[in-house]
Coordinates of C-alpha atoms in Angstrom, one line a residue:
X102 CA 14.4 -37.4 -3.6
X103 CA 12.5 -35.0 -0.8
X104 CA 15.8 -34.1 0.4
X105 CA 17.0 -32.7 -3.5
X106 CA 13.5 -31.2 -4.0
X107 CA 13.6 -29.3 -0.8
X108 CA 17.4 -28.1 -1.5
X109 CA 16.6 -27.3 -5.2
X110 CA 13.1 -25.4 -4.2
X111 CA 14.8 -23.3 -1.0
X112 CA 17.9 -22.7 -3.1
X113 CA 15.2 -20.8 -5.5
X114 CA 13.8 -19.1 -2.8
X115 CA 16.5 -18.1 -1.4
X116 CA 18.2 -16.3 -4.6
X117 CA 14.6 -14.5 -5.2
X118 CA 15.4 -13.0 -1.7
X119 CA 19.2 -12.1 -3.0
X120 CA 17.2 -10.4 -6.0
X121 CA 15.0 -8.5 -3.9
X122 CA 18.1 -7.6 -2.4
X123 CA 20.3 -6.9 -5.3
X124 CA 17.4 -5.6 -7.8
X125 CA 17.8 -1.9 -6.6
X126 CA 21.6 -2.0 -5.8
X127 CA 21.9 -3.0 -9.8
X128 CA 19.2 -0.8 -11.5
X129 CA 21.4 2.0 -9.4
X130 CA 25.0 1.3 -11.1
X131 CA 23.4 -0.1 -14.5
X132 CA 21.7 3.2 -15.3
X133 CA 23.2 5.7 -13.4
X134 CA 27.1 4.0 -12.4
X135 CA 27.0 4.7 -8.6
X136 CA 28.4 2.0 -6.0
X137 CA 26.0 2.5 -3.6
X138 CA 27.4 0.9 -0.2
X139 CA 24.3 2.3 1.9
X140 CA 22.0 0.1 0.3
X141 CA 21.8 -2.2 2.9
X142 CA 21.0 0.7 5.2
X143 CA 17.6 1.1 2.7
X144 CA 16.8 -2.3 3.8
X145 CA 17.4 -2.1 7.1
X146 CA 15.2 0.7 7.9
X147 CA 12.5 -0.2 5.6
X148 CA 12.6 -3.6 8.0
X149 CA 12.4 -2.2 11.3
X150 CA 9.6 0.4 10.3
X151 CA 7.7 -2.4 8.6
X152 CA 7.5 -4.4 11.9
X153 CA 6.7 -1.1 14.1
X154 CA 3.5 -1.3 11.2
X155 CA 2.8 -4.8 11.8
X156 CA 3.3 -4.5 15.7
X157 CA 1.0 -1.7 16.1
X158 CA -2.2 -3.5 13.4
X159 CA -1.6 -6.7 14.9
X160 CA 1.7 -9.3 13.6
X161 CA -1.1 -12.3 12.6
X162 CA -2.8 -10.3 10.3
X163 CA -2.4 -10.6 6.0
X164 CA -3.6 -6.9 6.5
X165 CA -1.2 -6.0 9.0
X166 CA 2.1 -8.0 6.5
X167 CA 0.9 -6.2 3.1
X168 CA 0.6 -3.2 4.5
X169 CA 4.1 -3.5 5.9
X170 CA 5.5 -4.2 2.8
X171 CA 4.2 -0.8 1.5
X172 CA 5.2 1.4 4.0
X173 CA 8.8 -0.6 4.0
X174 CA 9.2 0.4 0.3
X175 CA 7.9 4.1 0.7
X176 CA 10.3 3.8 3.7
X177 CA 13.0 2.6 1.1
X178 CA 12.3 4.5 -1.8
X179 CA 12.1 8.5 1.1
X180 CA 15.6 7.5 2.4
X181 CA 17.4 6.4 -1.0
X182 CA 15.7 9.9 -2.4
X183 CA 17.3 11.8 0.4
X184 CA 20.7 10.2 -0.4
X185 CA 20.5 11.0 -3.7
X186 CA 19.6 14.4 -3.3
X187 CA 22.0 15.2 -0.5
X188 CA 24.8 13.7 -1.0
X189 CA 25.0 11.2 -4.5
X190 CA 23.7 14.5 -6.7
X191 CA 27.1 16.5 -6.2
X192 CA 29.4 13.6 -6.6
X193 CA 28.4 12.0 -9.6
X194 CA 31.0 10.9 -11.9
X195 CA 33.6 10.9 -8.8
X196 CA 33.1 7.4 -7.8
X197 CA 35.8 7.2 -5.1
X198 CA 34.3 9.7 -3.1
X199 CA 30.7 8.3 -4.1
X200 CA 32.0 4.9 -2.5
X201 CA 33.6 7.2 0.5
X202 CA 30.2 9.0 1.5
X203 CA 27.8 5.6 1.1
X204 CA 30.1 3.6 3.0
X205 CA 30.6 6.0 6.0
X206 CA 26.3 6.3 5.5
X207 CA 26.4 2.6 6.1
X208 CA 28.3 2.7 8.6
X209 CA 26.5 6.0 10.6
X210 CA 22.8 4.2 9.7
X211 CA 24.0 1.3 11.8
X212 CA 25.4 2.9 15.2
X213 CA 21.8 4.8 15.0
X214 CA 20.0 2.1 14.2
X215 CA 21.4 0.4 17.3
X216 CA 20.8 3.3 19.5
X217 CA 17.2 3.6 18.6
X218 CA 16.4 0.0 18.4
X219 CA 19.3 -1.6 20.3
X220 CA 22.1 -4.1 19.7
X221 CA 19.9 -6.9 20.3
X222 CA 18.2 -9.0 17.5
X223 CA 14.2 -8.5 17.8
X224 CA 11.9 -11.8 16.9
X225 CA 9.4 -11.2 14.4
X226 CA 6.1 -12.8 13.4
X227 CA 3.7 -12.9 10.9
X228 CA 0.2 -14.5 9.6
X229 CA 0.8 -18.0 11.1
X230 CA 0.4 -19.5 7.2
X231 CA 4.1 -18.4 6.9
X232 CA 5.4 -20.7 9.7
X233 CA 3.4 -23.8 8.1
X234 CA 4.9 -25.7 4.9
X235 CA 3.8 -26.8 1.4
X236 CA 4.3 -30.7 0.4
X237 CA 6.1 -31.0 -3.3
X238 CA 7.4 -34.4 -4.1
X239 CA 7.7 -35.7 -0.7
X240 CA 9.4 -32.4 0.5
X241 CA 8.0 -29.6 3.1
X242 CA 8.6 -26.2 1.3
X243 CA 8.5 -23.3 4.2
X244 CA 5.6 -21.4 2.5
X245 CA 7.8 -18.8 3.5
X246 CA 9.8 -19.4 0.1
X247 CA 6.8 -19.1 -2.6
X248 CA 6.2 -15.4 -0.9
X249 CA 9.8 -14.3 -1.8
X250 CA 9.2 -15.7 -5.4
X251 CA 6.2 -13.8 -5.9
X252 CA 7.5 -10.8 -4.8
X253 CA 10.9 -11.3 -6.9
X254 CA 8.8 -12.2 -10.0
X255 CA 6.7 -9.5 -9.8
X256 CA 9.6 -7.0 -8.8
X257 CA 11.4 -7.9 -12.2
X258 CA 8.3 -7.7 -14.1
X259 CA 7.4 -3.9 -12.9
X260 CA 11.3 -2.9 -13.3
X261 CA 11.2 -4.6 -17.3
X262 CA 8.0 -2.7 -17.7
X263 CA 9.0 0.5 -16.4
X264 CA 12.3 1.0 -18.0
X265 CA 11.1 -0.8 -21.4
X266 CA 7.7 0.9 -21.9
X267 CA 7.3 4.0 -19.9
X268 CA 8.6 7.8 -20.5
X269 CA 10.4 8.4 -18.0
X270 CA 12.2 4.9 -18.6
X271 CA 13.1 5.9 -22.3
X272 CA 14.3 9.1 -20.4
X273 CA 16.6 7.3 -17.6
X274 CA 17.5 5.0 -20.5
X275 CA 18.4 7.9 -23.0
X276 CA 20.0 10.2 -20.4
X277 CA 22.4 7.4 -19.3
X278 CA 23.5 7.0 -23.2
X279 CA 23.5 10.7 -23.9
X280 CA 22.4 13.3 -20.5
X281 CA 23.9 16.5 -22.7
X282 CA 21.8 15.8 -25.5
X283 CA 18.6 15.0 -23.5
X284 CA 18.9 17.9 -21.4
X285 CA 19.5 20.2 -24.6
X286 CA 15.8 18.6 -25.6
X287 CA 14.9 20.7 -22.0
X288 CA 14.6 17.4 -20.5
X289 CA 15.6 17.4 -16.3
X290 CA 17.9 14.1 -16.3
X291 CA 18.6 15.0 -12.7
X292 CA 14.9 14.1 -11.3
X293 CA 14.6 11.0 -13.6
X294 CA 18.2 10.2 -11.8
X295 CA 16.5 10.6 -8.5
X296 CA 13.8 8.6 -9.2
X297 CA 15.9 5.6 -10.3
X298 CA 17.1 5.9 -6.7
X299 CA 13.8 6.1 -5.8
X300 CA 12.9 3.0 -7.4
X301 CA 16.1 1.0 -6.1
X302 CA 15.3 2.2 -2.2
X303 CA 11.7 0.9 -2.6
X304 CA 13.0 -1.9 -4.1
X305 CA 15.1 -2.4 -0.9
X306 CA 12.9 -1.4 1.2
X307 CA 10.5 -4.6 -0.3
X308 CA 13.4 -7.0 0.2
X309 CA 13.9 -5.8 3.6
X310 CA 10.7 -6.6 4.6
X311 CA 10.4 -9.9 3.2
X312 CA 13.9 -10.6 4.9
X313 CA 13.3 -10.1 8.5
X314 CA 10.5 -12.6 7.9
X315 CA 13.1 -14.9 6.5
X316 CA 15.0 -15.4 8.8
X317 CA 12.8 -14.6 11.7
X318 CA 13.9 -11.2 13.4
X319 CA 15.4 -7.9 12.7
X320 CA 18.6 -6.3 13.8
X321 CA 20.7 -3.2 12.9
X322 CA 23.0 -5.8 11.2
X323 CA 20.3 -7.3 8.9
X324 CA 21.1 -4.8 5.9
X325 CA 24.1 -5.4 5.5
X326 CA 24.9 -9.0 5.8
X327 CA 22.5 -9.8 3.0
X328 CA 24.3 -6.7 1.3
X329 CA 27.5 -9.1 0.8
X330 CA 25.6 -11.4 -1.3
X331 CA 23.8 -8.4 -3.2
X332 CA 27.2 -7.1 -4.4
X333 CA 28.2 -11.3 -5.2
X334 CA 25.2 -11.8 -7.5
X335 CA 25.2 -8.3 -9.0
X336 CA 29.2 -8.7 -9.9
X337 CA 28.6 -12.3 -11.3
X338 CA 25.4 -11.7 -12.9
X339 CA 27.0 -8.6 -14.5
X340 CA 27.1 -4.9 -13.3
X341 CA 23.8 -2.9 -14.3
X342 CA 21.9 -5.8 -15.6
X343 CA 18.3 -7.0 -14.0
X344 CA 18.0 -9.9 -16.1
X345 CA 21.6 -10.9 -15.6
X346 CA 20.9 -10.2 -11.3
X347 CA 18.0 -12.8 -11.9
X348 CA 20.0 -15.5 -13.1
X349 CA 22.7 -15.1 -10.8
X350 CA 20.6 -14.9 -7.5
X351 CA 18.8 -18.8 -8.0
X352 CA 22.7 -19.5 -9.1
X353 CA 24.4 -18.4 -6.3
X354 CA 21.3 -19.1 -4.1
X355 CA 20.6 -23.1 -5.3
X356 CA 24.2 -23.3 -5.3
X357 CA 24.7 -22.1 -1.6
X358 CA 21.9 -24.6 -0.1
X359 CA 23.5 -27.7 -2.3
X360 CA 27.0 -26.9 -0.9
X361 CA 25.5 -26.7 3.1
X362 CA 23.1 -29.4 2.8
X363 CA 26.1 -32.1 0.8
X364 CA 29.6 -30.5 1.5
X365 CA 28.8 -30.4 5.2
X366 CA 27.8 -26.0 5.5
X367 CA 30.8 -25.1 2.9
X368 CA 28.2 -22.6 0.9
X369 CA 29.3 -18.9 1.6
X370 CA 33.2 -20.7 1.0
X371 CA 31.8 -21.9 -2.6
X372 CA 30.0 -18.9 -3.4
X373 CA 33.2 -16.9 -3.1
X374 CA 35.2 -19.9 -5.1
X375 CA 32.5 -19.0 -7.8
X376 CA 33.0 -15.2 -7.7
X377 CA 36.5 -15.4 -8.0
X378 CA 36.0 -17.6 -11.1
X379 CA 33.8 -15.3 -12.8
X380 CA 35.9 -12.5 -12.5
X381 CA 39.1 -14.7 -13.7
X382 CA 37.6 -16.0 -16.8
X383 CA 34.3 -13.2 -17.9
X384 CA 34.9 -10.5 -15.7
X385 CA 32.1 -8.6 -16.9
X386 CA 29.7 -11.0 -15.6
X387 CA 27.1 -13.3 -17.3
X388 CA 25.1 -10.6 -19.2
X389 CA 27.5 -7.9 -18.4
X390 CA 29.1 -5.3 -21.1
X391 CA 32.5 -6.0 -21.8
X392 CA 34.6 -3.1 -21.8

């Protein structure tokens, strides 16, 4: 029974981390149709700036972790604004040579992120209350795991409320359905389109953050390995929808720790078994549009 509790509890943990992740890189195609293969880059640097923060206040300290987080998604939300600005803004609508640019970004962020931090994976720490576990049911939850369902939860609850009950997310919402008309009301859909991007690095920058205390350290690599499994949940949970992301991290997530812990460490090999289904049989994803 522990041994199903703790599978079933770190499999939710685990796909609120694949939210963090994937949260920005859908909110980015859903409202404004851009592949963006740098996201991972997003996270990566928001990651290795939030430790410098921590190192330099002192890794124990709540103070010290928090304050991390915010600089990581101000870190996010700076370098998604200048890719926008610079190189997303003329593209748009020309998605092969959006995917081009963001993947050769990718690609670029790494090689400097290993020449200013190095090739090597760095150990992280933070308040000791992280390392130490949580009893449920017989089962010793890595406390770890109820800090990356807070931050999910609440990262879904402020995207809902800004997109459903703010201007500028009736804006972003109207100018994706009609940008001639809304810029005819002498509305600038451009800088509501840069702050989507905005909001999707910060985002990143958030689940970066939370990542390297995940799993323990930070590397220039960190980005985009959890960037595979952003692009699996956003494609089965449907293209541009949060709600649709949600479901589809703890699905892919509980369904990943199940498969390691009972079909002897066969999870990423399932994961991609249930990708390939979904785009067989609903190819638009669980809450997706169909064309």
């Amino acid at each position: 029974m522990s041994m199903l509790v703790l599978t079933l509890i770190t499999g939710v943990g685990l796909g609120a981390l694949y939210f963090l992740v994937a949260s920005g890189l859908s909110l980015i195609y859903g409202l404004m149709h851009v592949l963006n293969f740098a996201h991972g880059a997003f996270l990566t640097l928001s990651a290795f700036i939030g430790w410098a923060v921590a190192q330099a206040l002192g890794t124990a300290s709540w103070g010290a972790f928090l304050l991390s987080i915010v600089v990581g998604s101000l870190v996010g939300a700076a370098f998604a604004t200048l890719t926008e600005l610079i190189l997303i803004r003329p593209l748009y609508e020309r998605h092969i040579e959006q995917v081009l640019v963001t993947v050769g970004l990718s690609f670029a962020a790494v090689a400097l992120f290993e020449g200013i931090w190095g090739t090597d994976a760095i150990n992280v720490s933070g308040p000791p209350w992280l390392r130490q576990t949580t009893e449920v049911l017989g089962a010793r939850i890595p406390n770890t795991y109820w800090v990356l369902m807070i931050a999910a939860a609440l990262v879904l609850a402020a995207l809902v409320l800004f997109l459903q009950r703010t201007r500028y997310g009736m804006i972003i919402r109207a100018g994706v359905e009609n940008r001639s008309m809304v810029t005819a009301l002498g509305i600038d859909v451009r800088r509501s389109f840069t702050l989507v991007f905005a909001i999707g690095g910060a985002a990143a920058g958030i689940g970066g953050v939370l990542a390297m205390h995940y799993t323990t350290f930070v590397s220039a690599h960190l980005g985009s390995t959890l960037l595979i499994f952003a692009f699996i949940v956003t494609v089965i949970g449907g293209l541009g929808s949060l709600t649709g992301a949600a479901i589809a991290s703890v699905l892919v997530a509980v369904l990943q720790q199940f498969a390691n812990s009972y079909l002897n460490g066969t999870g990423d090999f399932i994961v991609v078994i249930l990708l390939a289904v979904v785009l067989l049989v609903r190819p638009s994803g669980i809450l997706g549009r169909k064309a």
